[in-house]
Amino acid sequence: MTRVFDDDLASGFGTRAIHAGQRPDPLAGAIMTPVYLTSTYVQDALGENKGYEYARGKNPTREAFERNVAALELGRHGFAFASGMACLDSIMKLFRSGDHVICAENVYGGTFRLFDRVLQHFGMTFSYVDTRDAQRVADAVRPNTRAILLETPSNPLMRITDLAAVSTIARQAGALLIVDNTFASPYFQRPFEHGADVVYHSTTKYLNGHSDMIGGVAIVNDDELAARLQFVQNAAGAVPGPFDAWLALRGTKTLHLRMRQHDANGRRAAEWLAALLGEEHVFYAGLSSHPQHDLAKRQMTGFGGMISIELGTRERAAHLLGRVRVFALAESLGGVESLISHPASMTHASVPVEVRARLGITEGLVRLSCGVEEGDDLLADLERGFEGMPQRGAAAPGRVPAEGEGRVAGGESPRRPTERLDDTSASCDP
Ligand SMILES: Cc1ncc(COP(=O)(O)O)c(C=O)c1O
């Protein structure tokens, strides 16, 4: 079973990011873990091998990555998968028909889709709860509740859940607390320190950080749980190829450096946007106006580069998405490059429209993933994006224009938004 090297855990984050899980290759002493492109391993004799039999079960490149991320989360065992969704699907195979899961009502749309459109048909039941309120989580517990699953900060509304409070509820219920830590990354938040049982990531995002692979990884502390998850990993086989594991391992070496810059750019952009649009229209836990800022400060050490903004109408969202140039209009997040997206028609299109409306995933909601470019260039790009933006009140009768809205730069006369967003026919809703 892939277990962290205990002596890695004594080092600081940056040292773990670069070295944890990796030892010079025994053949040539290669300082960087080689890509083990093999599907099988020669056996010395019947029943005798070097610890490797077949690469679905174990691959040295993948193992190095699994140990590395486990050490970053200060967990004990890591398991890599072919995507974040493959990872979650494998975690859910720890449960069985008849089990009940409490899921945060605001999660990545694909998580909701997996539960609602796939796993439900296998006899599992799900309750969707506003996990910002621990009492609601407690009220949703049933005798057959086996897991509580959440994201904090959540995608895309940046809701924060009190991990310690919910982990107490999970323990009392005899359920596992499963935390999607994709948005914060282990650099800013380590859910095991607050009582989580399973932590997982879409590796595709901050861990890899370069938008050039798809992957997922789960980390657990408990040896028995790890044995079960390893069984599923091998039995179901949703594993990454060695090259993707190697890319992700290369990515984590700079996680600490990238996260500091994502955070610096995220804070600057959030403050700039709050001054422009009004604090109530900017969702970023690093802003002191965020209703859960104090909780976020208690369980996170930084806030990263993810920001959502409410622009009031699809027309205003399309205007911004069509004008920015450094922020690329694309799905995904967490890469070195800045991205901008429209959750309602992209990442959360599979969430029913009435649920989206209730949660606040509106046609006017825009999500930004601030990359690690120069902060000045990101602000200049946003300024360009807001030039000539139709007034909030004009586009949505009855809505009060936000404080400070008159400060939109440029003062161009209202113009037709570009058609880039409006053509959603090709939206792939990954
Ligand atoms: C928070 C979160 N979790 C999980 C996933 C799924 O990961 P993947 O796209 O690698 O399957 C995503 C994808 O956007 C995500 O944003």
PDB file of C-alpha atoms and ligand atoms in Angstrom, residues 82-86 108 111 151 155 180 182-183 200-205 214-216 332-333 347 367 430, ligand 1:
ATOM      1  CA  ALA A  82      -7.546   9.310 -13.925  1.00  0.00           C
ATOM      2  CA  SER A  83      -9.630  12.407 -13.105  1.00  0.00           C
ATOM      3  CA  GLY A  84     -11.198  14.177 -10.162  1.00  0.00           C
ATOM      4  CA  MET A  85     -14.487  12.500 -11.047  1.00  0.00           C
ATOM      5  CA  ALA A  86     -12.880   9.051 -11.311  1.00  0.00           C
ATOM      6  CA  TYR A 108     -19.002  21.256  -8.489  1.00  0.00           C
ATOM      7  CA  THR A 111     -20.280  15.990  -8.377  1.00  0.00           C
ATOM      8  CA  GLU A 151     -16.222  21.551  -0.694  1.00  0.00           C
ATOM      9  CA  ASN A 155     -17.452  25.992  -6.380  1.00  0.00           C
ATOM     10  CA  ASP A 180     -12.957  18.179  -1.762  1.00  0.00           C
ATOM     11  CA  THR A 182      -9.429  21.407  -4.780  1.00  0.00           C
ATOM     12  CA  PHE A 183     -10.043  25.147  -4.355  1.00  0.00           C
ATOM     13  CA  TYR A 200      -9.571  14.558  -2.388  1.00  0.00           C
ATOM     14  CA  HIS A 201      -8.625  16.809  -5.267  1.00  0.00           C
ATOM     15  CA  SER A 202      -9.121  17.329  -8.902  1.00  0.00           C
ATOM     16  CA  THR A 203      -5.377  17.166  -9.635  1.00  0.00           C
ATOM     17  CA  THR A 204      -6.268  18.865 -12.907  1.00  0.00           C
ATOM     18  CA  LYS A 205      -6.415  22.147 -10.994  1.00  0.00           C
ATOM     19  CA  ILE A 214      -6.590  15.526 -16.048  1.00  0.00           C
ATOM     20  CA  GLY A 215      -6.309  13.690 -12.747  1.00  0.00           C
ATOM     21  CA  GLY A 216      -7.577  13.146  -9.236  1.00  0.00           C
ATOM     22  CA  SER A 332     -11.358  24.711 -15.410  1.00  0.00           C
ATOM     23  CA  LEU A 333      -9.269  26.613 -12.895  1.00  0.00           C
ATOM     24  CA  THR A 347     -19.396  24.015 -14.958  1.00  0.00           C
ATOM     25  CA  ARG A 367     -16.113  32.913 -11.985  1.00  0.00           C
ATOM     26  CA  PRO A 430     -17.442  18.809 -18.285  1.00  0.00           C
TER      27      PRO A 430
HETATM   28  C1  LIG B   1     -14.099  21.432  -7.016  1.00  0.00           C
HETATM   29  C2  LIG B   1     -13.983  20.378  -8.088  1.00  0.00           C
HETATM   30  N1  LIG B   1     -13.965  19.083  -7.729  1.00  0.00           N
HETATM   31  C3  LIG B   1     -13.876  18.107  -8.664  1.00  0.00           C
HETATM   32  C4  LIG B   1     -13.817  18.396 -10.013  1.00  0.00           C
HETATM   33  C5  LIG B   1     -13.738  17.283 -11.021  1.00  0.00           C
HETATM   34  O1  LIG B   1     -12.415  17.120 -11.448  1.00  0.00           O
HETATM   35  P1  LIG B   1     -11.987  16.593 -12.899  1.00  0.00           P
HETATM   36  O2  LIG B   1     -12.431  17.618 -13.900  1.00  0.00           O
HETATM   37  O3  LIG B   1     -10.494  16.454 -12.798  1.00  0.00           O
HETATM   38  O4  LIG B   1     -12.658  15.291 -13.132  1.00  0.00           O
HETATM   39  C6  LIG B   1     -13.830  19.725 -10.419  1.00  0.00           C
HETATM   40  C7  LIG B   1     -13.766  20.057 -11.867  1.00  0.00           C
HETATM   41  O5  LIG B   1     -13.921  21.197 -12.251  1.00  0.00           O
HETATM   42  C8  LIG B   1     -13.919  20.753  -9.438  1.00  0.00           C
HETATM   43  O6  LIG B   1     -13.967  22.041  -9.772  1.00  0.00           O
END
